Tab-separated table of C-alpha atoms in Angstrom:
chain	number	residue	atom	x	y	z
A	1	MET	CA	229.405	162.021	130.068
A	2	ALA	CA	231.352	161.685	133.313
A	3	GLN	CA	234.796	160.143	133.268
A	4	HIS	CA	235.362	156.899	135.116
A	5	CYS	CA	238.514	157.075	137.227
A	6	LYS	CA	240.627	154.920	139.496
A	7	TYR	CA	243.283	155.693	142.067
A	8	ILE	CA	246.516	153.761	141.827
A	9	ILE	CA	248.552	153.433	144.999
A	10	GLU	CA	252.071	152.109	144.581
A	11	GLY	CA	254.137	150.225	147.131
A	12	MET	CA	256.674	153.054	147.170
A	13	THR	CA	256.758	156.182	149.264
A	14	GLU	CA	257.009	159.619	147.680
A	15	ASP	CA	260.719	159.682	148.567
A	16	GLY	CA	261.371	156.384	146.738
A	17	ARG	CA	261.531	153.901	149.614
A	18	LYS	CA	259.771	150.525	149.336
A	19	PHE	CA	256.854	150.364	151.759
A	20	ARG	CA	256.790	147.544	154.313
A	21	PRO	CA	255.277	145.110	155.017
A	22	SER	CA	255.476	143.933	151.438
A	23	ASP	CA	252.035	142.252	151.557
A	24	TRP	CA	250.125	145.415	152.515
A	25	ILE	CA	248.329	145.527	149.131
A	26	ASP	CA	246.920	142.023	149.627
A	27	ARG	CA	245.939	142.770	153.208
A	28	ILE	CA	243.950	145.872	152.278
A	29	SER	CA	242.432	144.242	149.191
A	30	SER	CA	241.208	141.307	151.280
A	31	MET	CA	239.157	143.672	153.448
A	32	MET	CA	236.529	143.807	150.679
A	33	ALA	CA	237.160	140.376	149.177
A	34	SER	CA	234.886	137.377	149.523
A	35	TYR	CA	235.116	133.674	148.841
A	36	GLY	CA	233.600	132.564	145.545
A	37	GLN	CA	231.975	129.270	144.623
A	38	SER	CA	235.415	127.833	143.915
A	39	HIS	CA	236.329	128.523	147.582
A	40	ARG	CA	238.988	130.981	146.439
A	41	LEU	CA	239.349	134.593	147.418
A	42	VAL	CA	237.686	136.945	144.932
A	43	TYR	CA	238.712	140.596	145.107
A	44	SER	CA	236.203	143.401	144.749
A	45	GLU	CA	236.264	145.346	141.479
A	46	LEU	CA	236.292	148.482	143.625
A	47	LEU	CA	239.432	147.630	145.619
A	48	HIS	CA	241.958	145.124	144.348
A	49	PRO	CA	245.621	144.433	143.552
A	50	GLU	CA	246.679	144.801	139.948
A	51	LEU	CA	249.751	145.422	137.838
A	52	TYR	CA	250.211	148.960	136.560
A	53	ASN	CA	253.199	149.574	134.301
A	54	GLY	CA	254.577	146.234	135.477
A	55	VAL	CA	254.379	147.084	139.202
A	56	LYS	CA	251.931	145.581	141.712
A	57	CYS	CA	249.658	148.350	142.974
A	58	LEU	CA	246.426	148.828	144.879
A	59	ILE	CA	243.590	149.943	142.608
A	60	ILE	CA	240.685	151.898	144.057
A	61	ASP	CA	237.708	152.581	141.842
A	62	THR	CA	236.201	156.021	142.515
A	63	GLU	CA	232.816	154.279	142.889
A	64	LEU	CA	234.071	153.010	146.256
A	65	GLU	CA	233.622	156.532	147.631
A	66	VAL	CA	229.898	156.319	146.799
A	67	LYS	CA	229.263	152.666	147.687
A	68	ASN	CA	231.416	152.383	150.812
A	69	PRO	CA	232.566	155.840	151.968
A	70	SER	CA	234.152	154.586	155.200
A	71	MET	CA	236.331	152.052	153.352
A	72	PHE	CA	237.306	154.681	150.791
A	73	GLU	CA	238.275	157.092	153.573
A	74	TYR	CA	240.233	154.380	155.402
A	75	VAL	CA	242.310	153.451	152.336
A	76	MET	CA	242.931	157.063	151.308
A	77	HIS	CA	243.993	157.950	154.853
A	78	PHE	CA	246.306	154.914	154.936
A	79	ALA	CA	247.973	155.992	151.680
A	80	LYS	CA	248.362	159.623	152.729
A	81	SER	CA	249.575	158.902	156.259
A	82	ASN	CA	252.217	156.509	154.907
A	83	ASN	CA	253.243	158.949	152.164
A	84	LEU	CA	252.596	156.386	149.403
A	85	LYS	CA	252.832	157.325	145.736
A	86	MET	CA	249.336	157.766	144.388
A	87	SER	CA	247.964	158.775	141.020
A	88	LYS	CA	244.544	159.016	139.450
A	89	VAL	CA	243.847	157.627	135.995
A	90	CYS	CA	240.709	158.044	133.982
A	91	ASP	CA	239.173	156.159	131.045
A	92	LEU	CA	241.845	156.226	128.322
A	93	GLU	CA	244.816	156.010	130.670
A	94	SER	CA	243.445	152.887	132.333
A	95	VAL	CA	244.556	150.732	129.392
A	96	LYS	CA	247.899	150.449	131.232
A	97	LEU	CA	246.176	148.477	134.004
A	98	GLY	CA	247.068	144.818	134.010
A	99	ALA	CA	250.337	145.489	132.187
């Protein structure tokens, strides 16, 4: 059975500086969002903002690489080129999401 994993990109650089602009997570998440029946923005399960250990982060489901490779590549390149802290969590570790 294959593990299900997600990438977590924090709003901090590897050297501890806060990344600006502060709304970058919402901007990237909205690239795959759509408007629901309630006329409110609904984020994709594959790319969305979420709390992780009490900090707002960008969550990227590894399925994004299969379903939308160009978007996956764009977001990963953005994170790497801006030296953002990134980690990968799988199944059991993901219980920290939303906390």
